PDB file of C-alpha atoms in Angstrom:
ATOM      1  CA  MET A  97       5.919  15.797  -1.859  1.00 49.00           C
ATOM      2  CA  ARG A  98       2.388  16.152  -3.507  1.00 55.00           C
ATOM      3  CA  TYR A  99       2.480  16.780  -7.300  1.00 56.00           C
ATOM      4  CA  SER A 100      -1.477  18.277  -8.775  1.00 59.00           C
ATOM      5  CA  LYS A 101      -3.286  16.320 -11.789  1.00 79.00           C
ATOM      6  CA  ILE A 102      -1.658  13.447 -11.598  1.00 89.00           C
ATOM      7  CA  PRO A 103      -3.956  10.273 -12.603  1.00 91.00           C
ATOM      8  CA  ASN A 104      -4.418   7.726  -9.671  1.00 90.00           C
ATOM      9  CA  GLU A 105      -3.542   5.497 -11.785  1.00 94.00           C
ATOM     10  CA  THR A 106      -0.473   6.425 -12.480  1.00 95.00           C
ATOM     11  CA  ILE A 107       0.012   7.055  -8.478  1.00 93.00           C
ATOM     12  CA  ARG A 108      -1.429   2.774  -7.980  1.00 93.00           C
ATOM     13  CA  ARG A 109       1.142   2.243 -10.891  1.00 96.00           C
ATOM     14  CA  LEU A 110       4.276   3.373  -9.042  1.00 95.00           C
ATOM     15  CA  PRO A 111       4.333   1.122  -5.936  1.00 95.00           C
ATOM     16  CA  ILE A 112       4.837  -1.572  -8.611  1.00 95.00           C
ATOM     17  CA  TYR A 113       7.465  -0.059 -10.328  1.00 96.00           C
ATOM     18  CA  LEU A 114       9.050   0.157  -7.092  1.00 95.00           C
ATOM     19  CA  ARG A 115       8.326  -3.364  -6.563  1.00 93.00           C
ATOM     20  CA  GLY A 116       9.749  -4.391 -10.082  1.00 94.00           C
ATOM     21  CA  LEU A 117      12.934  -2.096  -9.447  1.00 95.00           C
ATOM     22  CA  ALA A 118      13.731  -3.980  -6.367  1.00 93.00           C
ATOM     23  CA  MET A 119      13.496  -7.467  -7.489  1.00 92.00           C
ATOM     24  CA  LEU A 120      15.665  -6.021 -10.238  1.00 94.00           C
ATOM     25  CA  ALA A 121      18.186  -5.152  -7.610  1.00 94.00           C
ATOM     26  CA  GLN A 122      17.957  -7.879  -5.941  1.00 92.00           C
ATOM     27  CA  GLN A 123      19.493  -9.846  -9.432  1.00 93.00           C
ATOM     28  CA  GLY A 124      22.716  -7.544  -8.975  1.00 94.00           C
ATOM     29  CA  GLU A 125      21.275  -5.379 -12.061  1.00 93.00           C
ATOM     30  CA  ARG A 126      22.106  -1.087 -11.919  1.00 94.00           C
ATOM     31  CA  SER A 127      20.109  -0.026 -14.660  1.00 94.00           C
ATOM     32  CA  VAL A 128      17.435  -0.639 -16.814  1.00 95.00           C
ATOM     33  CA  SER A 129      15.497   0.137 -19.491  1.00 93.00           C
ATOM     34  CA  SER A 130      11.339   0.936 -19.625  1.00 92.00           C
ATOM     35  CA  GLY A 131      10.679  -2.225 -21.798  1.00 92.00           C
ATOM     36  CA  LYS A 132      13.012  -4.520 -19.634  1.00 93.00           C
ATOM     37  CA  LEU A 133      10.717  -3.301 -16.347  1.00 94.00           C
ATOM     38  CA  ALA A 134       8.188  -3.910 -18.473  1.00 94.00           C
ATOM     39  CA  ASP A 135       8.445  -7.496 -18.705  1.00 91.00           C
ATOM     40  CA  PHE A 136       8.924  -6.838 -14.585  1.00 89.00           C
ATOM     41  CA  VAL A 137       5.453  -5.397 -13.871  1.00 93.00           C
ATOM     42  CA  SER A 138       3.258  -6.510 -16.918  1.00 93.00           C
ATOM     43  CA  VAL A 139       2.753  -2.477 -18.197  1.00 94.00           C
ATOM     44  CA  PRO A 140       3.216  -1.665 -21.434  1.00 95.00           C
ATOM     45  CA  PRO A 141       6.861   0.319 -21.912  1.00 93.00           C
ATOM     46  CA  PHE A 142       5.176   4.019 -23.740  1.00 94.00           C
ATOM     47  CA  GLN A 143       2.678   3.553 -20.188  1.00 96.00           C
ATOM     48  CA  ILE A 144       6.016   3.732 -18.055  1.00 95.00           C
ATOM     49  CA  ARG A 145       7.972   6.460 -19.626  1.00 93.00           C
ATOM     50  CA  LYS A 146       4.423   8.274 -19.674  1.00 94.00           C
ATOM     51  CA  ASP A 147       3.975   7.810 -16.181  1.00 95.00           C
ATOM     52  CA  PHE A 148       7.488   8.933 -15.265  1.00 94.00           C
ATOM     53  CA  SER A 149       7.396  12.256 -17.354  1.00 91.00           C
ATOM     54  CA  TYR A 150       4.634  13.494 -14.922  1.00 92.00           C
ATOM     55  CA  PHE A 151       7.444  13.715 -12.272  1.00 91.00           C
ATOM     56  CA  GLY A 152      10.681  14.952 -14.172  1.00 85.00           C
ATOM     57  CA  ASP A 153      13.146  13.033 -16.833  1.00 82.00           C
ATOM     58  CA  PHE A 154      14.734   9.899 -14.942  1.00 86.00           C
ATOM     59  CA  GLY A 155      16.041   8.221 -17.464  1.00 79.00           C
ATOM     60  CA  THR A 156      19.183   8.927 -20.254  1.00 78.00           C
ATOM     61  CA  ARG A 157      18.748   7.976 -23.869  1.00 78.00           C
ATOM     62  CA  GLY A 158      20.706   4.507 -24.686  1.00 74.00           C
ATOM     63  CA  VAL A 159      21.298   3.901 -20.975  1.00 79.00           C
ATOM     64  CA  GLY A 160      17.747   3.676 -19.689  1.00 90.00           C
ATOM     65  CA  TYR A 161      16.982   4.276 -15.818  1.00 94.00           C
ATOM     66  CA  ASP A 162      19.705   3.689 -12.529  1.00 94.00           C
ATOM     67  CA  ILE A 163      17.634   1.694 -10.540  1.00 95.00           C
ATOM     68  CA  ALA A 164      18.795   3.013  -7.017  1.00 94.00           C
ATOM     69  CA  ASN A 165      17.830   6.522  -8.186  1.00 94.00           C
ATOM     70  CA  LEU A 166      14.548   5.593  -9.700  1.00 95.00           C
ATOM     71  CA  SER A 167      14.022   3.735  -6.469  1.00 94.00           C
ATOM     72  CA  ARG A 168      14.445   7.010  -5.034  1.00 93.00           C
ATOM     73  CA  GLN A 169      12.894   9.137  -6.591  1.00 93.00           C
ATOM     74  CA  ILE A 170       9.283   7.098  -6.418  1.00 94.00           C
ATOM     75  CA  LYS A 171      10.365   6.805  -2.387  1.00 92.00           C
ATOM     76  CA  LYS A 172      10.610  10.857  -2.670  1.00 91.00           C
ATOM     77  CA  ILE A 173       6.742  10.730  -4.605  1.00 92.00           C
ATOM     78  CA  LEU A 174       5.115   8.434  -2.485  1.00 91.00           C
ATOM     79  CA  ASN A 175       6.409   9.712   0.332  1.00 89.00           C
ATOM     80  CA  LEU A 176       7.967   6.502   1.382  1.00 88.00           C
ATOM     81  CA  GLU A 177      10.924   7.703   3.228  1.00 75.00           C
ATOM     82  CA  PRO A 178      11.399   7.242   6.165  1.00 72.00           C
ATOM     83  CA  GLY A 179       9.448   4.222   6.415  1.00 76.00           C
ATOM     84  CA  HIS A 180       5.856   4.674   7.621  1.00 90.00           C
ATOM     85  CA  LYS A 181       4.448   2.819  11.147  1.00 94.00           C
ATOM     86  CA  ALA A 182       0.723   1.220  10.678  1.00 96.00           C
ATOM     87  CA  ALA A 183      -1.670  -0.109  13.045  1.00 97.00           C
ATOM     88  CA  LEU A 184      -3.764  -2.982  12.565  1.00 98.00           C
ATOM     89  CA  VAL A 185      -7.683  -3.754  13.946  1.00 98.00           C
ATOM     90  CA  GLY A 186      -8.754  -7.174  13.527  1.00 97.00           C
ATOM     91  CA  VAL A 187      -6.712  -9.908  14.072  1.00 96.00           C
ATOM     92  CA  GLY A 188      -9.036 -13.064  12.275  1.00 94.00           C
ATOM     93  CA  ASN A 189      -7.608 -15.479   9.453  1.00 93.00           C
ATOM     94  CA  LEU A 190      -6.908 -12.231   7.521  1.00 93.00           C
ATOM     95  CA  GLY A 191      -5.380  -9.781   9.953  1.00 94.00           C
ATOM     96  CA  SER A 192      -3.066 -12.751  10.874  1.00 93.00           C
ATOM     97  CA  ALA A 193      -2.223 -12.954   7.476  1.00 92.00           C
ATOM     98  CA  VAL A 194      -1.511  -9.408   6.885  1.00 92.00           C
ATOM     99  CA  LEU A 195       0.703  -9.348  10.246  1.00 92.00           C
ATOM    100  CA  ALA A 196       3.168 -12.510   8.791  1.00 89.00           C
ATOM    101  CA  TYR A 197       3.064 -10.852   5.524  1.00 89.00           C
ATOM    102  CA  SER A 198       6.908  -9.520   4.616  1.00 85.00           C
ATOM    103  CA  GLY A 199       6.514  -7.714   1.578  1.00 85.00           C
ATOM    104  CA  PHE A 200       5.556  -4.286   3.243  1.00 87.00           C
ATOM    105  CA  ARG A 201       9.077  -3.804   4.102  1.00 84.00           C
ATOM    106  CA  ILE A 202       9.736  -3.075   0.157  1.00 84.00           C
ATOM    107  CA  TYR A 203       8.226   0.413   0.837  1.00 88.00           C
ATOM    108  CA  GLY A 204       9.320   1.001   4.598  1.00 86.00           C
ATOM    109  CA  PHE A 205       6.180  -0.269   6.250  1.00 89.00           C
ATOM    110  CA  GLU A 206       6.182  -1.866   9.451  1.00 91.00           C
ATOM    111  CA  VAL A 207       3.225  -3.053  11.266  1.00 94.00           C
ATOM    112  CA  GLU A 208       3.486  -1.537  14.943  1.00 95.00           C
ATOM    113  CA  ALA A 209       0.451  -2.833  16.439  1.00 97.00           C
ATOM    114  CA  ALA A 210      -2.304  -4.624  16.223  1.00 97.00           C
ATOM    115  CA  PHE A 211      -5.681  -4.703  18.095  1.00 98.00           C
ATOM    116  CA  ASP A 212      -8.643  -7.050  18.404  1.00 97.00           C
ATOM    117  CA  ASN A 213     -11.741  -7.045  20.686  1.00 96.00           C
ATOM    118  CA  ASP A 214     -11.592 -11.196  21.406  1.00 96.00           C
ATOM    119  CA  PRO A 215     -10.029 -12.193  25.012  1.00 96.00           C
ATOM    120  CA  ALA A 216      -8.815 -14.854  23.475  1.00 96.00           C
ATOM    121  CA  LYS A 217      -6.747 -13.108  21.522  1.00 96.00           C
ATOM    122  CA  ILE A 218      -5.786 -10.147  23.543  1.00 97.00           C
ATOM    123  CA  GLY A 219      -1.799 -10.397  24.588  1.00 96.00           C
ATOM    124  CA  LYS A 220      -0.953 -12.699  22.266  1.00 94.00           C
ATOM    125  CA  LYS A 221       2.186 -12.426  19.921  1.00 93.00           C
ATOM    126  CA  ILE A 222       2.047 -12.804  16.294  1.00 90.00           C
ATOM    127  CA  GLY A 223       5.703 -12.277  15.031  1.00 85.00           C
ATOM    128  CA  ARG A 224       7.309  -9.349  16.778  1.00 88.00           C
ATOM    129  CA  VAL A 225       3.686  -7.514  17.416  1.00 94.00           C
ATOM    130  CA  SER A 226       1.422  -8.409  20.418  1.00 95.00           C
ATOM    131  CA  VAL A 227      -2.855  -8.297  20.197  1.00 97.00           C
ATOM    132  CA  GLU A 228      -3.839  -5.286  22.301  1.00 97.00           C
ATOM    133  CA  ASP A 229      -7.518  -4.595  23.528  1.00 97.00           C
ATOM    134  CA  ILE A 230      -9.303  -2.430  20.761  1.00 96.00           C
ATOM    135  CA  SER A 231     -10.099  -0.381  23.701  1.00 95.00           C
ATOM    136  CA  LYS A 232      -5.936   1.222  23.438  1.00 96.00           C
ATOM    137  CA  ILE A 233      -6.949   2.395  19.709  1.00 97.00           C
ATOM    138  CA  ASN A 234      -6.498   6.264  21.213  1.00 95.00           C
ATOM    139  CA  THR A 235      -2.828   5.648  21.542  1.00 96.00           C
ATOM    140  CA  LEU A 236      -1.530   5.917  18.372  1.00 97.00           C
ATOM    141  CA  ALA A 237      -1.405   9.143  17.921  1.00 94.00           C
ATOM    142  CA  ARG A 238       1.448   9.203  20.751  1.00 94.00           C
ATOM    143  CA  ARG A 239       3.121   6.102  19.403  1.00 95.00           C
ATOM    144  CA  GLY A 240       3.474   8.519  15.762  1.00 94.00           C
ATOM    145  CA  ILE A 241       0.841   6.155  13.710  1.00 96.00           C
ATOM    146  CA  MET A 242      -0.776   7.552  11.391  1.00 95.00           C
ATOM    147  CA  MET A 243      -2.121   4.988   9.072  1.00 97.00           C
ATOM    148  CA  ALA A 244      -4.228   1.514   9.551  1.00 98.00           C
ATOM    149  CA  ILE A 245      -5.302  -1.400   8.621  1.00 97.00           C
ATOM    150  CA  ILE A 246      -9.261  -2.473   8.890  1.00 98.00           C
ATOM    151  CA  ALA A 247      -9.774  -5.922   8.714  1.00 96.00           C
ATOM    152  CA  VAL A 248     -12.755  -6.756  10.608  1.00 96.00           C
ATOM    153  CA  PRO A 249     -16.530  -7.566   9.972  1.00 93.00           C
ATOM    154  CA  GLU A 250     -18.637  -5.208   7.562  1.00 93.00           C
ATOM    155  CA  GLN A 251     -20.910  -4.490  10.714  1.00 95.00           C
ATOM    156  CA  THR A 252     -18.341  -3.108  13.263  1.00 96.00           C
ATOM    157  CA  ALA A 253     -16.047  -1.677  10.229  1.00 96.00           C
ATOM    158  CA  GLN A 254     -17.989   1.875  10.719  1.00 97.00           C
ATOM    159  CA  GLN A 255     -17.253   2.141  14.331  1.00 97.00           C
ATOM    160  CA  VAL A 256     -13.374   1.158  14.024  1.00 97.00           C
ATOM    161  CA  ALA A 257     -13.284   3.242  11.041  1.00 97.00           C
ATOM    162  CA  ASP A 258     -14.086   6.365  14.184  1.00 97.00           C
ATOM    163  CA  SER A 259     -12.112   5.321  16.668  1.00 97.00           C
ATOM    164  CA  LEU A 260      -9.452   5.235  13.809  1.00 98.00           C
ATOM    165  CA  VAL A 261      -9.762   8.961  12.711  1.00 98.00           C
ATOM    166  CA  ALA A 262     -10.670   9.937  16.463  1.00 97.00           C
ATOM    167  CA  ALA A 263      -7.000   8.259  17.395  1.00 97.00           C
ATOM    168  CA  GLY A 264      -5.260  10.844  14.386  1.00 96.00           C
ATOM    169  CA  VAL A 265      -4.746   8.186  11.863  1.00 97.00           C
ATOM    170  CA  LYS A 266      -5.043   9.970   8.295  1.00 96.00           C
ATOM    171  CA  GLY A 267      -4.703   6.971   5.842  1.00 96.00           C
ATOM    172  CA  ILE A 268      -6.815   3.649   5.894  1.00 97.00           C
ATOM    173  CA  LEU A 269      -6.781   0.532   4.016  1.00 97.00           C
ATOM    174  CA  ASN A 270      -9.963  -1.222   4.149  1.00 97.00           C
ATOM    175  CA  PHE A 271     -10.640  -4.816   3.783  1.00 95.00           C
ATOM    176  CA  SER A 272     -13.912  -5.052   4.777  1.00 91.00           C
ATOM    177  CA  PRO A 273     -16.758  -4.550   2.157  1.00 87.00           C
ATOM    178  CA  LYS A 274     -18.248  -2.103   4.097  1.00 87.00           C
ATOM    179  CA  ARG A 275     -18.288   1.528   2.830  1.00 90.00           C
ATOM    180  CA  ILE A 276     -16.887   3.325   5.523  1.00 95.00           C
ATOM    181  CA  THR A 277     -17.274   7.446   5.858  1.00 96.00           C
ATOM    182  CA  VAL A 278     -14.568   9.961   7.112  1.00 97.00           C
ATOM    183  CA  PRO A 279     -13.687  12.951   7.140  1.00 97.00           C
ATOM    184  CA  LYS A 280     -12.184  14.692   4.056  1.00 94.00           C
ATOM    185  CA  LYS A 281      -8.721  14.776   5.741  1.00 94.00           C
ATOM    186  CA  VAL A 282      -8.947  11.647   5.816  1.00 97.00           C
ATOM    187  CA  LYS A 283      -8.117   9.257   2.595  1.00 95.00           C
ATOM    188  CA  VAL A 284      -9.896   5.568   2.757  1.00 96.00           C
ATOM    189  CA  ILE A 285      -8.359   2.708   0.062  1.00 94.00           C
ATOM    190  CA  THR A 286     -10.706  -0.336  -0.045  1.00 94.00           C
ATOM    191  CA  ILE A 287      -9.927  -3.603  -1.350  1.00 92.00           C
ATOM    192  CA  ASP A 288     -12.770  -5.941  -1.674  1.00 88.00           C
ATOM    193  CA  PHE A 289     -11.747  -9.673  -2.538  1.00 86.00           C
ATOM    194  CA  ALA A 290     -14.875 -10.299  -3.250  1.00 88.00           C
ATOM    195  CA  THR A 291     -15.661  -7.700  -5.870  1.00 88.00           C
ATOM    196  CA  ASP A 292     -12.241  -8.437  -7.680  1.00 84.00           C
ATOM    197  CA  LEU A 293     -13.204 -12.222  -8.080  1.00 89.00           C
ATOM    198  CA  ALA A 294     -16.319 -11.109  -9.394  1.00 91.00           C
ATOM    199  CA  ARG A 295     -14.282  -9.669 -12.499  1.00 87.00           C
ATOM    200  CA  LEU A 296     -12.870 -12.464 -13.198  1.00 87.00           C
ATOM    201  CA  PRO A 297     -15.412 -15.235 -14.914  1.00 90.00           C
ATOM    202  CA  TYR A 298     -15.476 -12.088 -17.432  1.00 87.00           C
ATOM    203  CA  TYR A 299     -12.248 -13.078 -18.655  1.00 87.00           C
ATOM    204  CA  ILE A 300     -12.262 -16.414 -18.623  1.00 88.00           C
ATOM    205  CA  PRO A 301     -13.593 -18.082 -21.894  1.00 78.00           C
ATOM    206  CA  SER A 302     -16.758 -19.984 -21.840  1.00 73.00           C
ATOM    207  CA  SER A 303     -16.465 -23.792 -22.107  1.00 64.00           C
TER     208      SER A 303
END
């Protein structure tokens, strides 16, 4: 489902809320107030209520939010149901960590394929995924994989992105610091650890 005129920051927070709801459900909670959810996700209660108000009235005054229903609503908004399959390109230290990460399952994601150009890595099994030759990227469309994660060196990121687009991928999570360009129909989210780390000292008082 698509919603117009929703702030990007609101969309960015929805998966955070979903993770908090999953944690509460694991603790046996069935309903939650915006205040209690705020304690789990470190977002002010008024912001949580405002974010949800873009999509409808999900809560009950004096009771709060039904956790199961709110989780379903957020998954529907984010188009997380049914689950999605993703491919990983680049099985170095970072890529291997991505394959081993279990947190994707909260959102219904499974990394179904992994690719590399290193002969020493091809055929190696990490978890339940066997590393494939990068030349097989063109098989993604027939395998129903429309999302991909790039974890390759900066100098090859654009080439990998071009191959993924040609293979029918519609969404890319880019861990390379390289700014990649893709057609407008393809969404790219770039995560640059170095840039985020460079912001951190600003918040640390000088001695």
